[in-house]
Short mmCIF file of C-alpha atoms in Angstrom, two decimals:
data_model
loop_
_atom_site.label_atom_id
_atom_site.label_comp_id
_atom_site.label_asym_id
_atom_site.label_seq_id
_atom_site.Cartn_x
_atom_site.Cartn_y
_atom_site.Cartn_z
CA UNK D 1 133.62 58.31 90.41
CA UNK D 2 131.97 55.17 91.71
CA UNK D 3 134.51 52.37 91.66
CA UNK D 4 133.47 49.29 89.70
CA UNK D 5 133.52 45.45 90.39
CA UNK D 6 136.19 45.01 86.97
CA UNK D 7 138.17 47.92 87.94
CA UNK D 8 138.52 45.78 91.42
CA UNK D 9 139.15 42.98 89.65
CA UNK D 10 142.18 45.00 87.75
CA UNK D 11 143.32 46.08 91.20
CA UNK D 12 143.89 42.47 92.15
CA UNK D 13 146.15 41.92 89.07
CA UNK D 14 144.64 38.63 87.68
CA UNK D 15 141.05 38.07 87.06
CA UNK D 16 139.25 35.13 85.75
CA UNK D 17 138.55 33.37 82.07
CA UNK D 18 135.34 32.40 80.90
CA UNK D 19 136.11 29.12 82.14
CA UNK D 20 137.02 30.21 85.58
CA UNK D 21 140.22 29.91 84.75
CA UNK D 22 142.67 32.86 85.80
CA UNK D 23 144.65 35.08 84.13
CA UNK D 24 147.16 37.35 83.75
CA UNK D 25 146.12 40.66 81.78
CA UNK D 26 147.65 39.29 78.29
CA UNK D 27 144.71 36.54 78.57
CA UNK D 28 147.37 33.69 79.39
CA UNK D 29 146.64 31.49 82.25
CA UNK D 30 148.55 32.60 85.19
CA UNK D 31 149.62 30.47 88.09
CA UNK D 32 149.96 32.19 91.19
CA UNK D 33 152.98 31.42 93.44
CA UNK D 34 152.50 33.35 96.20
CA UNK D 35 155.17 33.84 98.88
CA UNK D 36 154.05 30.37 100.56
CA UNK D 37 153.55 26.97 99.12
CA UNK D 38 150.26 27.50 98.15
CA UNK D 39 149.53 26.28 94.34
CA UNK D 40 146.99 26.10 91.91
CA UNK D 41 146.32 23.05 90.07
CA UNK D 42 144.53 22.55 86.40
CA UNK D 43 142.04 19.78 86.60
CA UNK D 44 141.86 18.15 83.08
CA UNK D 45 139.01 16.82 82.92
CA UNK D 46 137.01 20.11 83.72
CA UNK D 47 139.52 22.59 82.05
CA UNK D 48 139.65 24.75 85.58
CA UNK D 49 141.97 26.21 88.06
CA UNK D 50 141.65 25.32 91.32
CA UNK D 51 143.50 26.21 94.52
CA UNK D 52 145.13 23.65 97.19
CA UNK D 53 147.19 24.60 99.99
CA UNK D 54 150.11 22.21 100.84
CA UNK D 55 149.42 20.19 103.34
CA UNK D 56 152.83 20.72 104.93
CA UNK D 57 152.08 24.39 105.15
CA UNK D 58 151.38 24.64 109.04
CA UNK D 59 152.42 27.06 111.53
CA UNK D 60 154.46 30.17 111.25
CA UNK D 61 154.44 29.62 107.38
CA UNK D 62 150.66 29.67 107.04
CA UNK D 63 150.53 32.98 109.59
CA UNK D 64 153.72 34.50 107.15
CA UNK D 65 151.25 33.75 104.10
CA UNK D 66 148.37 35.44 105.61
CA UNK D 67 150.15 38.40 106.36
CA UNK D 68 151.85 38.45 103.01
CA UNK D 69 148.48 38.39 101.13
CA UNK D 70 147.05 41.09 102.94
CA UNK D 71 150.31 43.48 102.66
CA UNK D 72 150.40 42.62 98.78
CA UNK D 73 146.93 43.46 98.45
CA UNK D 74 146.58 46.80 100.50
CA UNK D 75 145.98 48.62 97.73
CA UNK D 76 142.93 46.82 96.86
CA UNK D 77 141.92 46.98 100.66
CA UNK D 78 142.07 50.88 100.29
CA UNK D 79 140.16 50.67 96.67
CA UNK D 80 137.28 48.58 98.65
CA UNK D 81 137.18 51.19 101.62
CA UNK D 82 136.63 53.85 99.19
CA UNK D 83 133.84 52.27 97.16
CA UNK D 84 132.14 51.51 100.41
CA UNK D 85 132.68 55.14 101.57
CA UNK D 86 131.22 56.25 98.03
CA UNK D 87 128.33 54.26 98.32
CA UNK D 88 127.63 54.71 101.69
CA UNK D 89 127.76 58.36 101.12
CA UNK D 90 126.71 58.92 97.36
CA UNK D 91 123.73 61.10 96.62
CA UNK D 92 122.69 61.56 100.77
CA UNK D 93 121.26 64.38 101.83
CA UNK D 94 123.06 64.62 105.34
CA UNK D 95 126.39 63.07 103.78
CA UNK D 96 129.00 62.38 106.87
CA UNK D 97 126.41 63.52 109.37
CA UNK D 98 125.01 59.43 108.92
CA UNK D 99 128.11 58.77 110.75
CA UNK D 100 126.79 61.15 113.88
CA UNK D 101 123.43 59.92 113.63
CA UNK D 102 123.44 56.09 114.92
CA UNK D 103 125.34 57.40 117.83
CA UNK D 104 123.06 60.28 118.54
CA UNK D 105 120.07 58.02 118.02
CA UNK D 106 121.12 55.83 120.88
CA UNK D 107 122.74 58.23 122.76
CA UNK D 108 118.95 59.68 122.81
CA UNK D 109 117.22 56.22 123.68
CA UNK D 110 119.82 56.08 126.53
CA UNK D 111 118.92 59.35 127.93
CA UNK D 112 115.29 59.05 128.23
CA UNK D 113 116.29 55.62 130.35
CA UNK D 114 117.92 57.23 132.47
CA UNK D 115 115.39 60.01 132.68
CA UNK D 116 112.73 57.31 133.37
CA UNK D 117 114.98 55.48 136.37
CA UNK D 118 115.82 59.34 137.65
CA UNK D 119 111.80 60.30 138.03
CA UNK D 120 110.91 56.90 139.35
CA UNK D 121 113.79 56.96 142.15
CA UNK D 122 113.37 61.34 142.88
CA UNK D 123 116.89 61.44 142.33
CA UNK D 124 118.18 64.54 139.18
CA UNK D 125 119.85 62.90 136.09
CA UNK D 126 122.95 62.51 136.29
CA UNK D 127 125.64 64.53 133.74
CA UNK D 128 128.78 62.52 134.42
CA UNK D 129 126.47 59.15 133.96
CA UNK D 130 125.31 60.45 130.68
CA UNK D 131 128.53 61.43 129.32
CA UNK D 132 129.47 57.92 130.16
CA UNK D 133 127.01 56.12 128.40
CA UNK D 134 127.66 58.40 125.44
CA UNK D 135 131.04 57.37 125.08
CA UNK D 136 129.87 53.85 125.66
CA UNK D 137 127.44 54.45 123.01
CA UNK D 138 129.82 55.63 120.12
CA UNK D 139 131.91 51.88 120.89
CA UNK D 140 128.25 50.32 120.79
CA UNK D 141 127.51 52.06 117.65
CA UNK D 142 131.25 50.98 115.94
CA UNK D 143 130.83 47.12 117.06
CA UNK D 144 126.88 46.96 115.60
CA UNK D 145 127.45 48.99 112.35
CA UNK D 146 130.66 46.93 111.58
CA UNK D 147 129.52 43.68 111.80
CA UNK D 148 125.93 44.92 110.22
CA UNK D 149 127.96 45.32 107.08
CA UNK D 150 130.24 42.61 106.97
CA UNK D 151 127.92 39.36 107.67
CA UNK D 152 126.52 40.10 104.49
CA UNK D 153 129.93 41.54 102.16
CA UNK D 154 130.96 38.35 100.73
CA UNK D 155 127.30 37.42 99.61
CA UNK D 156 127.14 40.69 98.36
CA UNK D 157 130.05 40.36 96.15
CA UNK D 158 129.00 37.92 94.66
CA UNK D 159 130.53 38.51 91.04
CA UNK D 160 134.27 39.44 92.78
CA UNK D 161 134.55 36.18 95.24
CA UNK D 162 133.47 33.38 92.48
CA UNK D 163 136.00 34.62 89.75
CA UNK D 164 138.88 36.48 91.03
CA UNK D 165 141.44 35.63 93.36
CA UNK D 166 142.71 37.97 96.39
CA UNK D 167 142.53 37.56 100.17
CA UNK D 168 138.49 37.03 100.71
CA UNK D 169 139.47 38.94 104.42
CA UNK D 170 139.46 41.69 102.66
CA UNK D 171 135.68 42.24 102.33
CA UNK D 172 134.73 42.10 106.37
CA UNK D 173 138.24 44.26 107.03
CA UNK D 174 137.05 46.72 104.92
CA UNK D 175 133.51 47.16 106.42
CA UNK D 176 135.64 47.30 109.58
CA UNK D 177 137.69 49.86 108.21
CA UNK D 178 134.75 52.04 106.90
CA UNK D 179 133.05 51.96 110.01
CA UNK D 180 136.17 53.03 112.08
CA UNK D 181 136.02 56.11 110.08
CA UNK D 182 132.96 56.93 110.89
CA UNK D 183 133.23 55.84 114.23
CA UNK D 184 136.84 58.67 114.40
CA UNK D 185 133.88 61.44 112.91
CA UNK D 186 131.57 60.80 115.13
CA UNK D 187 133.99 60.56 118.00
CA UNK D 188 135.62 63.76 117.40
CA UNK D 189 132.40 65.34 117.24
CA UNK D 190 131.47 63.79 120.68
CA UNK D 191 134.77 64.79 122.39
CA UNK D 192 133.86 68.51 121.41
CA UNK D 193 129.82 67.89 122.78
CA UNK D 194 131.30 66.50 125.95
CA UNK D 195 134.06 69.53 126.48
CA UNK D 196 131.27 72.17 125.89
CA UNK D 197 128.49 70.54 128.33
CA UNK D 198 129.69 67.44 130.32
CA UNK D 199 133.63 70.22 131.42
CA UNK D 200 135.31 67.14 130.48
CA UNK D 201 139.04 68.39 130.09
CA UNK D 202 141.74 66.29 128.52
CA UNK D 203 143.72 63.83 131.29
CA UNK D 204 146.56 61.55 130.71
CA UNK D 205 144.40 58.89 131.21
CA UNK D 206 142.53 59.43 127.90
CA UNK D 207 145.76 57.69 126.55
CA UNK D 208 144.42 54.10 128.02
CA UNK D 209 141.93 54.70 125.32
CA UNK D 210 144.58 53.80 122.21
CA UNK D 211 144.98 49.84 123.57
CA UNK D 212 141.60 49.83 124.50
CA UNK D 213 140.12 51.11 121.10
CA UNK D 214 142.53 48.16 119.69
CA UNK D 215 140.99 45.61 121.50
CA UNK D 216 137.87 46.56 120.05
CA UNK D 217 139.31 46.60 116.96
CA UNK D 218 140.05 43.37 117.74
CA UNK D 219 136.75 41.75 118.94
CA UNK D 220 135.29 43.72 116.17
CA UNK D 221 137.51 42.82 113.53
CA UNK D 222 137.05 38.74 114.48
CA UNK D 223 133.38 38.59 115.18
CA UNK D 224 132.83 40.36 111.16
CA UNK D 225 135.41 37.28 109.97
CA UNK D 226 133.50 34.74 111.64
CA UNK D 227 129.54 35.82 110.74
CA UNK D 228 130.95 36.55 107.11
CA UNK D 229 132.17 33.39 106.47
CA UNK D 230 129.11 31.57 108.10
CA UNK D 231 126.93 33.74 105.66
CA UNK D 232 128.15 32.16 103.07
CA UNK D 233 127.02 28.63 104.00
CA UNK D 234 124.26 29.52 106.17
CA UNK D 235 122.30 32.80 104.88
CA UNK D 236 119.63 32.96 107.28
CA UNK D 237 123.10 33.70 109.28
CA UNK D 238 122.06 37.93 108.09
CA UNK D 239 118.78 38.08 109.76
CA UNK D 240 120.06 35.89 113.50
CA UNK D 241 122.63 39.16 113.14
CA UNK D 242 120.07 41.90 113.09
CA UNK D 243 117.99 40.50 115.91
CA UNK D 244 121.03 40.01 118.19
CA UNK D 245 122.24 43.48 116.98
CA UNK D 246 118.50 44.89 117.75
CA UNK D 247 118.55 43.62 121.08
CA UNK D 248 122.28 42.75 122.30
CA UNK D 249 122.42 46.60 123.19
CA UNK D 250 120.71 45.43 126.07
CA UNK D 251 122.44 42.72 127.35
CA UNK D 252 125.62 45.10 126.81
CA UNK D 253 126.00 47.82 129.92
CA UNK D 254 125.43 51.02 127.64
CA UNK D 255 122.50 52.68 128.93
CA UNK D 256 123.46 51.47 132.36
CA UNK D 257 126.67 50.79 134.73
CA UNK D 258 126.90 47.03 135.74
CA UNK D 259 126.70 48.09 139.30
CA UNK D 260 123.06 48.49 139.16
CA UNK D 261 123.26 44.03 139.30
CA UNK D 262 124.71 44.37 142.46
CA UNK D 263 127.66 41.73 143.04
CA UNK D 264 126.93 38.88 141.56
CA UNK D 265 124.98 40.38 138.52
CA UNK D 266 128.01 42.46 138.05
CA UNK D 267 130.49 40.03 137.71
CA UNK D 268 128.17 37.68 135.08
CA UNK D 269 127.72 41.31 133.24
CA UNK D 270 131.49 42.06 132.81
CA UNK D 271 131.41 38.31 131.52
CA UNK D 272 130.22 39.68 127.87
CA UNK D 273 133.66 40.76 126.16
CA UNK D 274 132.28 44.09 125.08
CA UNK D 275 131.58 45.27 128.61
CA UNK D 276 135.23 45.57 130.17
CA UNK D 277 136.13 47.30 126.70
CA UNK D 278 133.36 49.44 126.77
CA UNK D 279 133.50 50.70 130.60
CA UNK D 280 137.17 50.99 129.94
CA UNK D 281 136.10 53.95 127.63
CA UNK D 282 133.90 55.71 130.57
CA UNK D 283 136.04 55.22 133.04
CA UNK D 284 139.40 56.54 131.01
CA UNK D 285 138.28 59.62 129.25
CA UNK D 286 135.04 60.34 131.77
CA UNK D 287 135.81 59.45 134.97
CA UNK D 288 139.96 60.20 134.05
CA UNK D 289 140.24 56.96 136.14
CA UNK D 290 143.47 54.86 135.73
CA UNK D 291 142.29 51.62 134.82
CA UNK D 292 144.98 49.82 137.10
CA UNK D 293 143.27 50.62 139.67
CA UNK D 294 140.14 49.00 141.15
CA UNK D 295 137.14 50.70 141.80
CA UNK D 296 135.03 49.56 144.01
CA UNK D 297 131.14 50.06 144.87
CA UNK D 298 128.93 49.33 147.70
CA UNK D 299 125.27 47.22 147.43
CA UNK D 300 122.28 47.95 149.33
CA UNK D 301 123.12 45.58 151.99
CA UNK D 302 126.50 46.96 152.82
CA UNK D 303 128.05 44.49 151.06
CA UNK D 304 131.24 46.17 149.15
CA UNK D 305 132.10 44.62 145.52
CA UNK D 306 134.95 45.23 142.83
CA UNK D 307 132.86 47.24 139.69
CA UNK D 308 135.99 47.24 137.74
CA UNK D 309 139.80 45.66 137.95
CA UNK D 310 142.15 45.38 135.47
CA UNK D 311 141.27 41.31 135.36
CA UNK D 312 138.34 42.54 133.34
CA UNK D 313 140.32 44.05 130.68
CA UNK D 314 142.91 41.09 130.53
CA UNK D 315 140.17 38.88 130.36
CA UNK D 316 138.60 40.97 127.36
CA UNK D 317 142.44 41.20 125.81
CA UNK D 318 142.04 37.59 125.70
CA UNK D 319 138.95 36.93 124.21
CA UNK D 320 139.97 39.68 121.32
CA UNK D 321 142.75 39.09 120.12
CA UNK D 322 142.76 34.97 121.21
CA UNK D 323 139.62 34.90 118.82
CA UNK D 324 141.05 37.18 116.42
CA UNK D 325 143.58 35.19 115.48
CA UNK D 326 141.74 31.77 115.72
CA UNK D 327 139.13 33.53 113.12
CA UNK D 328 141.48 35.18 111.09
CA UNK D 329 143.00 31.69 110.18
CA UNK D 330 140.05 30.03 110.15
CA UNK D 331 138.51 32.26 107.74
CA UNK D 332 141.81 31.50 105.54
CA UNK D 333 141.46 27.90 106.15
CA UNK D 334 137.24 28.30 104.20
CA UNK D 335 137.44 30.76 101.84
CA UNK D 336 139.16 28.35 98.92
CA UNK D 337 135.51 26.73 99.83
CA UNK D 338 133.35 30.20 99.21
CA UNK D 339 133.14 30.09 95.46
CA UNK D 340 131.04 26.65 95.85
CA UNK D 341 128.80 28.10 98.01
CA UNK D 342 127.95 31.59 97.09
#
């Protein structure tokens, strides 16, 4: 049974009047008090409810509301995750295999590459390379059908932003969410490809991939917050999205190692946040390499040059959760402004 924009609105616990105003489910106008100082005010001379956050809230407070809101509300999250599953899924053909097919489809484009570069240079395709860029392909796949989805979920909920009141962060964390689900099918399914074909056993090195998926999370997570909330004010915001989505895959090393650059090109390559996280992935669970450890390649003129060091995955801890944070409370500080806009 689909779930329904009112029965949402129900979830929250308070949903709007017919004047915008808010309230409680015995039609009385509710004031929240949430567990920080933020209030909301009747304006008299147009009869509505608006919000204002105190001006003194700063700090650890506003952080301690944030997480507050999204705790109290986890039960919506979960109602939104399953309407997006529902709808993603409802009446398809293929049902969860969707989630297998993205991944295959570039894991496929990536293949014949590498085909191409292996009959122009004589050389035999490489199986280890392959698994690689599979794995690498899956993380691709997460990152691009995430933030595919979220740019656009506040505009699409439309009727839910304008006259109820809950965490807005709640419509790009659940596209997140969804995806990550289908990301875990899709994965396991992989894991069981790559056993079969690739003899890629299980190493303790596989565990690097737990912080590692987190970071992605991460970078994920804050890249959907920021693109939603320009959406809202900008909307040509959706299509800039699916051109750098369409083609970002190759400025990315997925079909490809970053080696191929040679030194210089290797370093600006690992410069893109995505590409420490997602040669993390190869090296942990394909190459069983521990990630502490640098490895190290040599150019055509001799000259030997760092592929990988564990600089490149601080660097990309950084950038993730340093700009998931900074966008998370952004995002807080604009969405009392998304009702104007949408």
């Amino acid at each position: 049974m689909q779930v329904s924009n009112e029965e949402l609105a129900n979830k929250s616990g308070n949903f709007a009047g017919p004047n915008g105003q808010h309230q409680s489910g015995d039609g009385q106008p509710q004031v929240r008090q949430p567990h920080s100082q933020s209030t909301m005010t009747l304006d008299r001379s147009d009869q509505v409810w608006t919000w204002s956050a105190d001006e003194h809230l700063a700090g650890f407070a506003v952080w301690r509301e944030m997480i507050w809101e999204i705790c109290s509300y986890r039960e919506l999250l979960g109602q939104l995750v399953l309407r997006d599953i529902r709808i993603r899924y409802k009446q398809a053909i293929m049902g969860f295999a969707w989630a297998l097919l993205m991944p295959l489809l570039i894991v496929a484009a990536g293949c014949l590459v590498k085909i191409a570069l292996a009959h122009a240079s004589g050389d035999n395709v490489d199986l280890p390379r392959v698994a690689g860029m599979s794995i690498k392909a899956l993380g691709w796949a997460f990152f691009a059908g995430s933030i595919g989805f979220a740019a656009n979920s506040l505009a699409s909920n439309m009727s839910l932003v304008t006259k109820v009141y809950f965490p807005r962060e709640l419509f790009p964390f659940s596209a997140v969410i969804t995806q990550l689900i289908d990301t875990c099918v899709g994965g396991g399914f992989l894991l069981i490809l790559l056993g079969f074909f690739a003899r890629i056993s299980i190493s303790v090195h596989w565990l690097w991939a737990v912080p590692v998926m987190l970071l992605l999370i991460a970078i994920t997570a804050a890249t959907a917050l920021l693109l939603s909330c320009a959406n809202v004010f900008f909307r040509d915001v959706k299509y800039i999205v699916q051109i750098v989505l369409t083609f970002g895959i190759f400025f990315t090393p997925v079909f490809y190692e970053p080696e191929l650059f040679g030194p210089h090109g290797s370093f600006i390559m690992m410069l893109n946040p995505l590409a420490p996280i997602l040669e993390a992935f190869r090296l942990a669970i394909v190459e069983q390499h521990n990630l502490l450890l640098p490895v190290v390649a040599e150019s055509h003129d001799g000259v030997q040059f760092a592929t990988w060091h564990i600089g490149f995955l601080v660097y990309s801890a950084v950038i993730s959760v340093g700009g998931f944070l900074w966008a998370w409370r952004y995002f807080h500080k604009m969405e009392f402004l998304f009702a104007e806009y949408v």
